[in-house]
Amino acid sequence: MNELIICRCEEVTKDEILEAIGAGAISINAIKRLTRAGMGLCQGKICCRLLSLLLSDELKTPLGELEPYSVRPPVRPVKFSALIADEE
Amino acid sequence: MEKSSDRIVIAGGGIIGCAIAYYLGLKGVKSTVIERRDVGCEASSAAAGGLWPQAESSRPGMFMDLCLAGNAMFEELSRQLELDIEFRPSGLLHVVEDEQYREEAEKLMEWQLDSGLKVDWLDASETLKLEPSLSEDVMGSLYFPDDNHLNPLSLTRAFAVGAKKLGAEISTGTSVTGIKTVSGRVSSLVTDRGEIGADIIINAAGCWAGQVGAMVDMEVPVEPVRGQIILSEPLPPLFKRCIVTRDVYIIQKPRGNVVVGSTREFVGYDKSVTPEAIHLLHRGAVKAIPRLKSVSFIRAWAGLRPYTPDEIPIMGASDGPEGFLLATGHFRNGILLSAITGKLMSELITDGKASIPLEGYRLSRFLRGAEVERK
């Protein structure tokens, strides 16, 4: 049992990440879809590096050869009002 | 049609391919799913999970009936599947903001009531009573109590996990590169990781169905249509029903995040997110629910939905090699139609006949000269 939290926003543990990789996830994007790791408030800014390392270890694949993580805009959370400010 | 020795290979591990493998598994039939990248990584994960046969339809008929039959399966399916698919019998409010739109809404309501469906017109005060966070500018709304939502990622995964338990094999990271035939019958599917003997091949490749079809010299008129979606930070419950306006749809998911979608763009295989679309979605959302103005949005993403010229999927037998079937082109209805497609395709394969006729969904309707009618 490894209850170490890897993604703090969505509270995903190391066990759950390893299970996803065991189930066939071959990219961080796949881990994200399987476990929600990286889908929370920080959008993977904190856990993305840890996820890459775990995946690289498990798949015995160098970091540089993994499918790049899809970073979704915005880079920081933005208020809805900021996006329509020009209409105010 | 199917013999117990038949080897069934499904090209495409999206929600449609996984659902077919699951329903075949329920009938005790094993299959192999070949997926280029990961399960559900394209259109299946670029959806909000709306199950809206009524609010999104424009007329009665064959396709409407299929959507209703598909929708009716989810309540039981949410108990049957091992994973939580976050099915919520929420209902939907189709918000009406002006007089012209109201006339369209009245027509929609009229034929749906004639078809025996549940739909109700709510005036402004009734609408606001049901969903107080809506803008007070609302003129009224159509209330569809049977249009619901679920989590499309969880549903895709649940079909995949269920299928595997029932004996299916799912090969991710494997690309289909060719199809071999022997005297007019499919004989194997060639991938970048080897060749798989096949008696039945199902083209469930979504936006890539054209490429798979070309391997047997078949023209499959599916093209990608981009849809962009935004997601808010998790919020306390703000509204319960799915909200649809002329511009956007808005759903608050069980974790509290609000999803706003979506666009409809013919831009080829381009999954980028654009500032214009993000702006449009925010404006539409804040217009409908003013309190969203002070909320943070945390993610925007885009996916490609498999569009066909009449916006109706292509399913069933083809006029190509014997054993080559199609289940693709579900456009914006892939989540809603996933279960019914899986069920009907599994019936077609095992019994030779689907319990809802699939003739109207055949590829041959697009042959030159055939009249293409929009849904």
CSV table of C-alpha atoms in Angstrom, one decimal:
chain,number,residue,atom,x,y,z
A,1,MET,CA,0.0,0.0,0.0
A,2,ASN,CA,1.4,3.4,-1.0
A,3,GLU,CA,-1.0,6.1,0.1
A,4,LEU,CA,1.5,8.9,-0.7
A,5,ILE,CA,-0.4,11.7,-2.4
A,6,ILE,CA,1.0,12.6,-5.7
A,7,CYS,CA,-1.7,15.0,-7.0
A,8,ARG,CA,-2.7,17.2,-4.1
A,9,CYS,CA,-5.5,19.0,-5.9
A,10,GLU,CA,-7.4,15.8,-6.8
A,11,GLU,CA,-5.9,13.7,-3.9
A,12,VAL,CA,-4.6,10.9,-6.1
A,13,THR,CA,-2.2,8.5,-4.4
A,14,LYS,CA,1.0,6.8,-5.7
A,15,ASP,CA,-0.9,3.5,-5.7
A,16,GLU,CA,-3.6,4.8,-8.0
A,17,ILE,CA,-1.0,6.2,-10.4
A,18,LEU,CA,0.9,2.9,-10.5
A,19,GLU,CA,-2.4,1.1,-11.0
A,20,ALA,CA,-3.2,3.3,-14.0
A,21,ILE,CA,0.2,2.6,-15.5
A,22,GLY,CA,-0.4,-1.1,-14.9
A,23,ALA,CA,-3.7,-0.8,-16.7
A,24,GLY,CA,-1.9,0.4,-19.8
A,25,ALA,CA,-1.5,4.1,-19.5
A,26,ILE,CA,1.5,5.1,-21.6
A,27,SER,CA,1.5,8.9,-21.2
A,28,ILE,CA,0.8,11.4,-18.5
A,29,ASN,CA,-2.2,12.4,-20.4
A,30,ALA,CA,-3.5,8.9,-20.1
A,31,ILE,CA,-2.8,8.8,-16.4
A,32,LYS,CA,-4.8,12.1,-16.1
A,33,ARG,CA,-7.8,10.6,-17.9
A,34,LEU,CA,-7.7,7.5,-15.8
A,35,THR,CA,-7.1,9.0,-12.3
A,36,ARG,CA,-7.8,12.8,-12.6
A,37,ALA,CA,-4.2,13.5,-11.5
A,38,GLY,CA,-3.3,16.8,-13.0
A,39,MET,CA,-7.0,17.8,-13.5
A,40,GLY,CA,-7.4,19.9,-10.4
A,41,LEU,CA,-7.0,23.5,-9.5
A,42,CYS,CA,-3.2,23.7,-10.3
A,43,GLN,CA,-3.7,21.7,-13.6
A,44,GLY,CA,-0.7,19.6,-13.1
A,45,LYS,CA,1.8,22.4,-12.3
A,46,ILE,CA,2.8,20.6,-9.1
A,47,CYS,CA,2.5,16.9,-9.9
A,48,CYS,CA,3.4,16.8,-13.6
A,49,ARG,CA,7.1,16.3,-12.8
A,50,LEU,CA,6.4,13.6,-10.3
A,51,LEU,CA,4.1,11.8,-12.7
A,52,SER,CA,6.7,12.0,-15.5
A,53,LEU,CA,9.3,10.4,-13.1
A,54,LEU,CA,7.0,7.6,-12.0
A,55,LEU,CA,6.0,6.9,-15.6
A,56,SER,CA,9.6,7.0,-16.8
A,57,ASP,CA,10.6,4.5,-14.0
A,58,GLU,CA,7.7,2.1,-14.6
A,59,LEU,CA,8.0,2.1,-18.4
A,60,LYS,CA,11.8,2.1,-18.3
A,61,THR,CA,11.6,4.9,-20.8
A,62,PRO,CA,13.8,8.1,-20.7
A,63,LEU,CA,11.9,11.2,-19.7
A,64,GLY,CA,12.5,12.8,-23.1
A,65,GLU,CA,10.8,10.0,-24.9
A,66,LEU,CA,7.5,10.3,-23.1
A,67,GLU,CA,4.5,11.9,-24.9
A,68,PRO,CA,4.6,15.5,-23.8
A,69,TYR,CA,2.0,16.6,-21.1
A,70,SER,CA,-0.8,18.6,-22.6
A,71,VAL,CA,-0.7,21.9,-20.8
A,72,ARG,CA,-4.1,23.5,-20.9
A,73,PRO,CA,-4.7,27.2,-20.9
A,74,PRO,CA,-4.9,29.3,-18.8
A,75,VAL,CA,-1.5,29.0,-17.1
A,76,ARG,CA,-3.1,30.5,-14.0
A,77,PRO,CA,-6.8,30.5,-13.1
A,78,VAL,CA,-8.5,33.5,-14.6
A,79,LYS,CA,-11.8,35.1,-13.6
A,80,PHE,CA,-14.6,34.8,-16.1
A,81,SER,CA,-15.0,38.6,-15.8
A,82,ALA,CA,-11.4,39.1,-17.0
A,83,LEU,CA,-12.1,37.4,-20.2
A,84,ILE,CA,-15.0,39.7,-21.1
A,85,ALA,CA,-13.5,42.9,-19.6
A,86,ASP,CA,-13.6,44.7,-23.0
A,87,GLU,CA,-17.4,44.6,-23.0
A,88,GLU,CA,-17.8,46.2,-19.6
B,1,MET,CA,-23.5,-14.3,-38.8
B,2,GLU,CA,-20.9,-14.9,-36.1
B,3,LYS,CA,-19.4,-18.3,-35.6
B,4,SER,CA,-17.9,-19.1,-32.2
B,5,SER,CA,-14.5,-19.3,-33.9
B,6,ASP,CA,-14.8,-15.9,-35.4
B,7,ARG,CA,-12.0,-13.5,-34.5
B,8,ILE,CA,-13.4,-10.0,-34.0
B,9,VAL,CA,-11.1,-7.0,-34.2
B,10,ILE,CA,-12.2,-3.4,-33.5
B,11,ALA,CA,-10.2,-0.5,-34.9
B,12,GLY,CA,-10.5,2.3,-32.5
B,13,GLY,CA,-10.5,2.4,-28.6
B,14,GLY,CA,-12.8,5.3,-28.1
B,15,ILE,CA,-16.1,5.1,-26.4
B,16,ILE,CA,-17.7,3.4,-29.4
B,17,GLY,CA,-15.1,0.7,-29.8
B,18,CYS,CA,-15.0,0.0,-26.1
B,19,ALA,CA,-18.8,-0.1,-25.9
B,20,ILE,CA,-18.9,-2.7,-28.7
B,21,ALA,CA,-16.3,-4.8,-27.0
B,22,TYR,CA,-18.3,-4.6,-23.7
B,23,TYR,CA,-21.6,-5.6,-25.2
B,24,LEU,CA,-19.9,-8.4,-27.2
B,25,GLY,CA,-18.4,-9.5,-23.9
B,26,LEU,CA,-21.8,-9.6,-22.3
B,27,LYS,CA,-22.9,-12.0,-25.0
B,28,GLY,CA,-19.8,-14.2,-24.2
B,29,VAL,CA,-18.0,-13.1,-27.4
B,30,LYS,CA,-14.3,-12.0,-27.1
B,31,SER,CA,-12.8,-9.2,-29.2
B,32,THR,CA,-9.6,-7.3,-29.6
B,33,VAL,CA,-9.6,-3.5,-29.6
B,34,ILE,CA,-6.7,-1.8,-31.4
B,35,GLU,CA,-6.1,1.8,-30.2
B,36,ARG,CA,-3.4,4.1,-31.7
B,37,ARG,CA,-2.8,6.0,-28.4
B,38,ASP,CA,-4.9,5.6,-25.2
B,39,VAL,CA,-8.4,4.5,-24.5
B,40,GLY,CA,-10.8,7.5,-25.1
B,41,CYS,CA,-8.1,10.0,-25.8
B,42,GLU,CA,-9.9,11.9,-28.7
B,43,ALA,CA,-13.6,12.9,-29.0
B,44,SER,CA,-14.6,10.7,-26.0
B,45,SER,CA,-12.6,13.0,-23.7
B,46,ALA,CA,-13.6,16.2,-25.4
B,47,ALA,CA,-17.2,16.0,-24.3
B,48,ALA,CA,-19.2,17.4,-21.4
B,49,GLY,CA,-21.2,14.2,-21.0
B,50,GLY,CA,-24.6,15.7,-21.8
B,51,LEU,CA,-27.3,13.1,-22.6
B,52,TRP,CA,-29.8,15.3,-24.4
B,53,PRO,CA,-31.9,13.5,-27.0
B,54,GLN,CA,-34.7,16.0,-26.6
B,55,ALA,CA,-33.1,19.4,-26.2
B,56,GLU,CA,-30.7,18.8,-29.1
B,57,SER,CA,-33.1,17.2,-31.6
B,58,SER,CA,-34.8,19.1,-34.4
B,59,ARG,CA,-37.5,16.7,-35.5
B,60,PRO,CA,-39.0,13.3,-34.9
B,61,GLY,CA,-38.0,10.2,-36.7
B,62,MET,CA,-35.5,7.3,-36.9
B,63,PHE,CA,-32.5,9.1,-35.4
B,64,MET,CA,-34.5,10.8,-32.6
B,65,ASP,CA,-35.9,7.3,-31.6
B,66,LEU,CA,-32.3,5.9,-31.5
B,67,CYS,CA,-31.2,8.8,-29.3
B,68,LEU,CA,-34.1,8.2,-26.9
B,69,ALA,CA,-33.4,4.4,-26.8
B,70,GLY,CA,-29.8,5.1,-26.1
B,71,ASN,CA,-30.6,7.6,-23.3
B,72,ALA,CA,-33.0,5.1,-21.7
B,73,MET,CA,-30.1,2.7,-21.1
B,74,PHE,CA,-27.9,4.8,-18.7
B,75,GLU,CA,-29.8,4.5,-15.5
B,76,GLU,CA,-29.5,0.7,-15.5
B,77,LEU,CA,-26.0,0.8,-17.0
B,78,SER,CA,-24.9,3.0,-14.1
B,79,ARG,CA,-25.8,0.2,-11.7
B,80,GLN,CA,-24.5,-2.6,-14.0
B,81,LEU,CA,-21.0,-1.1,-14.7
B,82,GLU,CA,-18.4,-1.6,-12.1
B,83,LEU,CA,-17.0,2.0,-12.1
B,84,ASP,CA,-19.0,5.1,-11.1
B,85,ILE,CA,-20.0,6.9,-14.3
B,86,GLU,CA,-21.3,9.8,-12.4
B,87,PHE,CA,-24.8,9.5,-14.0
B,88,ARG,CA,-27.0,12.3,-12.8
B,89,PRO,CA,-30.8,12.3,-13.6
B,90,SER,CA,-30.7,16.1,-13.6
B,91,GLY,CA,-33.1,17.3,-16.2
B,92,LEU,CA,-32.3,20.2,-18.5
B,93,LEU,CA,-33.5,23.8,-18.9
B,94,HIS,CA,-33.3,25.2,-22.4
B,95,VAL,CA,-33.3,28.9,-21.7
B,96,VAL,CA,-35.2,31.3,-24.0
B,97,GLU,CA,-33.9,34.9,-24.2
B,98,ASP,CA,-35.9,36.4,-27.0
B,99,GLU,CA,-39.2,36.3,-28.9
B,100,GLN,CA,-37.9,34.6,-32.1
B,101,TYR,CA,-36.2,31.9,-30.1
B,102,ARG,CA,-39.4,31.4,-28.2
B,103,GLU,CA,-41.3,30.5,-31.4
B,104,GLU,CA,-38.7,27.9,-32.2
B,105,ALA,CA,-39.0,26.5,-28.7
B,106,GLU,CA,-42.8,26.3,-29.0
B,107,LYS,CA,-42.5,24.3,-32.2
B,108,LEU,CA,-40.0,21.9,-30.6
B,109,MET,CA,-42.3,21.5,-27.6
B,110,GLU,CA,-45.3,20.9,-29.8
B,111,TRP,CA,-43.9,17.9,-31.8
B,112,GLN,CA,-42.3,16.4,-28.8
B,113,LEU,CA,-45.5,16.5,-26.8
B,114,ASP,CA,-47.2,14.9,-29.8
B,115,SER,CA,-44.5,12.2,-29.7
B,116,GLY,CA,-45.4,11.5,-26.1
B,117,LEU,CA,-42.3,13.0,-24.6
B,118,LYS,CA,-42.0,15.0,-21.4
B,119,VAL,CA,-41.4,18.7,-21.9
B,120,ASP,CA,-42.8,21.7,-20.2
B,121,TRP,CA,-42.8,25.5,-20.9
B,122,LEU,CA,-41.8,27.5,-17.8
B,123,ASP,CA,-42.3,31.3,-17.7
B,124,ALA,CA,-39.6,33.5,-16.2
B,125,SER,CA,-40.7,33.2,-12.6
B,126,GLU,CA,-41.1,29.4,-12.8
B,127,THR,CA,-37.6,29.2,-14.5
B,128,LEU,CA,-36.0,31.3,-11.8
B,129,LYS,CA,-37.7,29.4,-9.1
B,130,LEU,CA,-36.2,26.2,-10.4
B,131,GLU,CA,-32.7,27.6,-11.0
B,132,PRO,CA,-32.3,30.9,-9.0
B,133,SER,CA,-28.8,31.5,-10.3
B,134,LEU,CA,-30.0,32.1,-13.8
B,135,SER,CA,-30.0,35.6,-15.2
B,136,GLU,CA,-33.2,37.6,-14.4
B,137,ASP,CA,-33.3,38.6,-18.1
B,138,VAL,CA,-34.6,35.1,-18.9
B,139,MET,CA,-37.9,35.1,-20.8
B,140,GLY,CA,-38.7,31.5,-20.0
B,141,SER,CA,-37.4,28.0,-20.6
B,142,LEU,CA,-38.2,24.6,-21.9
B,143,TYR,CA,-37.8,22.0,-19.2
B,144,PHE,CA,-36.8,18.5,-20.3
B,145,PRO,CA,-36.9,16.3,-17.2
B,146,ASP,CA,-35.4,13.3,-19.0
B,147,ASP,CA,-32.2,14.9,-20.4
B,148,ASN,CA,-29.4,14.2,-18.0
B,149,HIS,CA,-25.6,14.0,-17.8
B,150,LEU,CA,-22.7,11.7,-16.8
B,151,ASN,CA,-18.9,11.7,-16.9
B,152,PRO,CA,-17.8,10.7,-20.4
B,153,LEU,CA,-14.2,9.8,-19.3
B,154,SER,CA,-15.5,7.4,-16.6
B,155,LEU,CA,-18.0,5.9,-19.0
B,156,THR,CA,-15.3,5.1,-21.6
B,157,ARG,CA,-13.1,3.7,-18.9
B,158,ALA,CA,-16.0,1.7,-17.4
B,159,PHE,CA,-16.7,0.1,-20.8
B,160,ALA,CA,-13.0,-0.7,-21.3
B,161,VAL,CA,-12.6,-2.2,-17.8
B,162,GLY,CA,-15.8,-4.1,-18.2
B,163,ALA,CA,-14.9,-5.4,-21.6
B,164,LYS,CA,-11.5,-6.6,-20.4
B,165,LYS,CA,-13.2,-8.5,-17.5
B,166,LEU,CA,-15.4,-10.2,-20.0
B,167,GLY,CA,-12.4,-11.4,-22.0
B,168,ALA,CA,-11.7,-8.5,-24.5
B,169,GLU,CA,-8.1,-7.5,-25.2
B,170,ILE,CA,-7.3,-3.8,-25.6
B,171,SER,CA,-4.0,-2.9,-27.2
B,172,THR,CA,-3.1,0.7,-26.7
B,173,GLY,CA,-0.2,2.4,-28.4
B,174,THR,CA,-0.9,0.3,-31.5
B,175,SER,CA,-1.7,1.8,-34.9
B,176,VAL,CA,-3.7,0.2,-37.7
B,177,THR,CA,-1.6,0.3,-40.8
B,178,GLY,CA,-3.5,-2.0,-43.2
B,179,ILE,CA,-6.2,-4.6,-43.8
B,180,LYS,CA,-5.8,-7.8,-45.7
B,181,THR,CA,-8.5,-9.6,-47.5
B,182,VAL,CA,-8.8,-13.1,-49.1
B,183,SER,CA,-11.3,-13.6,-51.9
B,184,GLY,CA,-13.5,-10.7,-50.8
B,185,ARG,CA,-13.4,-11.3,-47.1
B,186,VAL,CA,-11.3,-9.6,-44.4
B,187,SER,CA,-8.6,-11.9,-43.2
B,188,SER,CA,-6.4,-9.8,-41.0
B,189,LEU,CA,-5.7,-6.4,-39.5
B,190,VAL,CA,-2.1,-5.2,-39.9
B,191,THR,CA,-0.7,-2.9,-37.1
B,192,ASP,CA,2.7,-1.4,-36.4
B,193,ARG,CA,3.1,-4.1,-33.8
B,194,GLY,CA,2.2,-7.1,-35.9
B,195,GLU,CA,-0.7,-8.7,-37.8
B,196,ILE,CA,-3.9,-9.9,-36.1
B,197,GLY,CA,-6.0,-12.6,-37.9
B,198,ALA,CA,-9.6,-11.3,-38.2
B,199,ASP,CA,-12.9,-12.6,-39.5
B,200,ILE,CA,-14.7,-9.4,-38.6
B,201,ILE,CA,-13.2,-6.0,-38.5
B,202,ILE,CA,-15.2,-3.0,-37.1
B,203,ASN,CA,-14.2,0.5,-38.2
B,204,ALA,CA,-14.8,2.5,-35.0
B,205,ALA,CA,-12.0,4.9,-35.7
B,206,GLY,CA,-14.0,8.1,-35.2
B,207,CYS,CA,-12.4,11.0,-37.0
B,208,TRP,CA,-9.9,8.6,-38.5
B,209,ALA,CA,-12.6,6.3,-40.0
B,210,GLY,CA,-11.8,7.6,-43.4
B,211,GLN,CA,-8.2,6.5,-43.2
B,212,VAL,CA,-9.2,3.0,-42.0
B,213,GLY,CA,-11.8,2.8,-44.7
B,214,ALA,CA,-9.2,3.7,-47.4
B,215,MET,CA,-7.4,0.5,-46.4
B,216,VAL,CA,-10.2,-1.4,-48.1
B,217,ASP,CA,-10.7,1.2,-50.8
B,218,MET,CA,-13.8,2.5,-49.1
B,219,GLU,CA,-14.7,6.2,-48.9
B,220,VAL,CA,-16.0,7.0,-45.4
B,221,PRO,CA,-17.2,10.6,-45.3
B,222,VAL,CA,-16.3,11.4,-41.8
B,223,GLU,CA,-14.4,14.6,-41.0
B,224,PRO,CA,-13.2,16.3,-37.8
B,225,VAL,CA,-15.2,19.1,-36.3
B,226,ARG,CA,-13.4,20.9,-33.4
B,227,GLY,CA,-15.2,21.6,-30.2
B,228,GLN,CA,-13.7,23.8,-27.5
B,229,ILE,CA,-14.7,23.5,-23.8
B,230,ILE,CA,-13.8,25.4,-20.6
B,231,LEU,CA,-13.9,24.3,-17.0
B,232,SER,CA,-14.2,26.3,-13.8
B,233,GLU,CA,-12.7,25.7,-10.4
B,234,PRO,CA,-14.9,23.6,-8.1
B,235,LEU,CA,-17.8,25.6,-6.7
B,236,PRO,CA,-20.5,24.8,-4.1
B,237,PRO,CA,-23.7,23.7,-5.8
B,238,LEU,CA,-24.8,26.7,-8.0
B,239,PHE,CA,-27.4,25.0,-10.2
B,240,LYS,CA,-28.7,21.5,-10.6
B,241,ARG,CA,-30.0,21.1,-14.2
B,242,CYS,CA,-28.1,21.2,-17.4
B,243,ILE,CA,-28.5,24.7,-18.8
B,244,VAL,CA,-28.6,25.2,-22.6
B,245,THR,CA,-28.8,28.7,-24.2
B,246,ARG,CA,-28.6,29.7,-27.9
B,247,ASP,CA,-24.8,30.2,-27.4
B,248,VAL,CA,-23.6,27.6,-24.9
B,249,TYR,CA,-24.4,24.7,-22.6
B,250,ILE,CA,-23.4,24.7,-19.0
B,251,ILE,CA,-23.2,21.8,-16.6
B,252,GLN,CA,-22.1,21.7,-13.0
B,253,LYS,CA,-20.3,18.4,-12.5
B,254,PRO,CA,-20.5,16.3,-9.2
B,255,ARG,CA,-17.1,17.6,-8.1
B,256,GLY,CA,-18.4,21.2,-8.4
B,257,ASN,CA,-16.6,22.2,-11.5
B,258,VAL,CA,-18.7,24.0,-14.1
B,259,VAL,CA,-18.2,22.9,-17.8
B,260,VAL,CA,-19.1,25.3,-20.6
B,261,GLY,CA,-19.2,24.2,-24.2
B,262,SER,CA,-18.8,24.2,-27.0
B,263,THR,CA,-17.8,25.4,-30.5
B,264,ARG,CA,-18.3,23.7,-33.9
B,265,GLU,CA,-15.4,24.5,-36.2
B,266,PHE,CA,-14.3,22.9,-39.4
B,267,VAL,CA,-10.5,23.3,-39.0
B,268,GLY,CA,-9.2,19.9,-39.9
B,269,TYR,CA,-7.1,17.9,-37.4
B,270,ASP,CA,-6.3,20.9,-35.3
B,271,LYS,CA,-6.9,20.6,-31.6
B,272,SER,CA,-5.7,24.0,-30.5
B,273,VAL,CA,-7.6,26.2,-28.2
B,274,THR,CA,-8.3,29.8,-29.4
B,275,PRO,CA,-8.8,33.0,-27.4
B,276,GLU,CA,-11.9,33.8,-29.5
B,277,ALA,CA,-13.6,30.6,-28.5
B,278,ILE,CA,-12.7,30.9,-24.9
B,279,HIS,CA,-14.1,34.5,-24.9
B,280,LEU,CA,-17.3,33.3,-26.6
B,281,LEU,CA,-17.9,30.5,-24.0
B,282,HIS,CA,-17.2,32.8,-21.1
B,283,ARG,CA,-19.6,35.5,-22.5
B,284,GLY,CA,-22.3,32.9,-23.1
B,285,ALA,CA,-21.9,31.4,-19.6
B,286,VAL,CA,-21.9,34.8,-17.7
B,287,LYS,CA,-24.9,36.0,-19.7
B,288,ALA,CA,-26.9,32.9,-18.6
B,289,ILE,CA,-25.5,32.7,-15.0
B,290,PRO,CA,-24.2,36.1,-13.9
B,291,ARG,CA,-22.6,34.8,-10.8
B,292,LEU,CA,-20.0,32.9,-12.9
B,293,LYS,CA,-18.4,36.3,-13.5
B,294,SER,CA,-16.4,36.1,-10.2
B,295,VAL,CA,-15.4,32.5,-10.7
B,296,SER,CA,-12.0,31.3,-12.0
B,297,PHE,CA,-11.7,29.1,-15.0
B,298,ILE,CA,-8.9,26.6,-14.8
B,299,ARG,CA,-8.8,24.7,-18.1
B,300,ALA,CA,-9.7,25.0,-21.7
B,301,TRP,CA,-9.4,22.1,-24.1
B,302,ALA,CA,-10.5,21.0,-27.5
B,303,GLY,CA,-11.4,17.8,-29.3
B,304,LEU,CA,-12.4,16.6,-32.7
B,305,ARG,CA,-15.8,15.1,-33.2
B,306,PRO,CA,-16.5,12.8,-36.1
B,307,TYR,CA,-18.9,14.6,-38.4
B,308,THR,CA,-20.9,13.1,-41.2
B,309,PRO,CA,-22.7,15.1,-43.9
B,310,ASP,CA,-26.1,14.3,-42.5
B,311,GLU,CA,-24.9,14.4,-38.9
B,312,ILE,CA,-26.1,10.8,-38.4
B,313,PRO,CA,-23.7,8.0,-37.6
B,314,ILE,CA,-22.6,5.3,-40.0
B,315,MET,CA,-23.3,1.9,-38.6
B,316,GLY,CA,-23.7,-1.7,-39.6
B,317,ALA,CA,-22.5,-3.7,-42.6
B,318,SER,CA,-20.7,-2.0,-45.5
B,319,ASP,CA,-20.6,-2.8,-49.2
B,320,GLY,CA,-16.9,-3.5,-48.9
B,321,PRO,CA,-15.2,-6.8,-48.1
B,322,GLU,CA,-17.3,-9.4,-46.3
B,323,GLY,CA,-16.8,-9.0,-42.5
B,324,PHE,CA,-16.0,-5.3,-42.7
B,325,LEU,CA,-18.4,-3.3,-40.5
B,326,LEU,CA,-18.7,0.3,-39.5
B,327,ALA,CA,-19.6,2.1,-36.3
B,328,THR,CA,-18.4,5.7,-36.6
B,329,GLY,CA,-19.4,9.3,-37.3
B,330,HIS,CA,-21.3,9.8,-34.1
B,331,PHE,CA,-20.4,13.5,-34.2
B,332,ARG,CA,-21.8,15.2,-31.1
B,333,ASN,CA,-23.8,12.2,-30.0
B,334,GLY,CA,-21.1,9.7,-29.3
B,335,ILE,CA,-21.5,9.6,-25.5
B,336,LEU,CA,-25.3,9.5,-25.8
B,337,LEU,CA,-25.3,6.7,-28.4
B,338,SER,CA,-22.4,4.7,-27.0
B,339,ALA,CA,-24.4,2.1,-25.2
B,340,ILE,CA,-27.1,1.6,-27.9
B,341,THR,CA,-24.4,1.4,-30.6
B,342,GLY,CA,-22.5,-1.2,-28.6
B,343,LYS,CA,-25.7,-3.2,-28.0
B,344,LEU,CA,-26.9,-3.0,-31.6
B,345,MET,CA,-23.5,-3.8,-33.1
B,346,SER,CA,-23.1,-6.8,-30.8
B,347,GLU,CA,-26.5,-8.1,-31.8
B,348,LEU,CA,-25.7,-7.6,-35.5
B,349,ILE,CA,-22.4,-9.6,-35.1
B,350,THR,CA,-23.8,-12.4,-32.9
B,351,ASP,CA,-27.4,-12.7,-34.2
B,352,GLY,CA,-27.0,-11.3,-37.7
B,353,LYS,CA,-29.7,-8.8,-36.9
B,354,ALA,CA,-29.9,-5.8,-34.6
B,355,SER,CA,-33.1,-5.2,-32.5
B,356,ILE,CA,-33.4,-1.7,-34.0
B,357,PRO,CA,-32.9,-1.8,-37.8
B,358,LEU,CA,-29.6,-0.3,-38.9
B,359,GLU,CA,-30.5,0.0,-42.6
B,360,GLY,CA,-30.9,3.7,-42.3
B,361,TYR,CA,-27.4,4.1,-40.9
B,362,ARG,CA,-25.6,2.4,-43.8
B,363,LEU,CA,-22.7,3.9,-45.5
B,364,SER,CA,-24.3,3.4,-48.9
B,365,ARG,CA,-26.7,6.4,-48.2
B,366,PHE,CA,-23.8,8.7,-49.1
B,367,LEU,CA,-23.2,7.0,-52.5
B,368,ARG,CA,-23.4,9.4,-55.4
B,369,GLY,CA,-27.0,10.1,-56.3
B,370,ALA,CA,-28.4,9.2,-53.0
B,371,GLU,CA,-30.3,12.0,-51.4
B,372,VAL,CA,-28.7,13.2,-48.2
B,373,GLU,CA,-31.2,14.6,-45.8
B,374,ARG,CA,-30.1,16.5,-42.7
B,375,LYS,CA,-31.3,15.3,-39.3
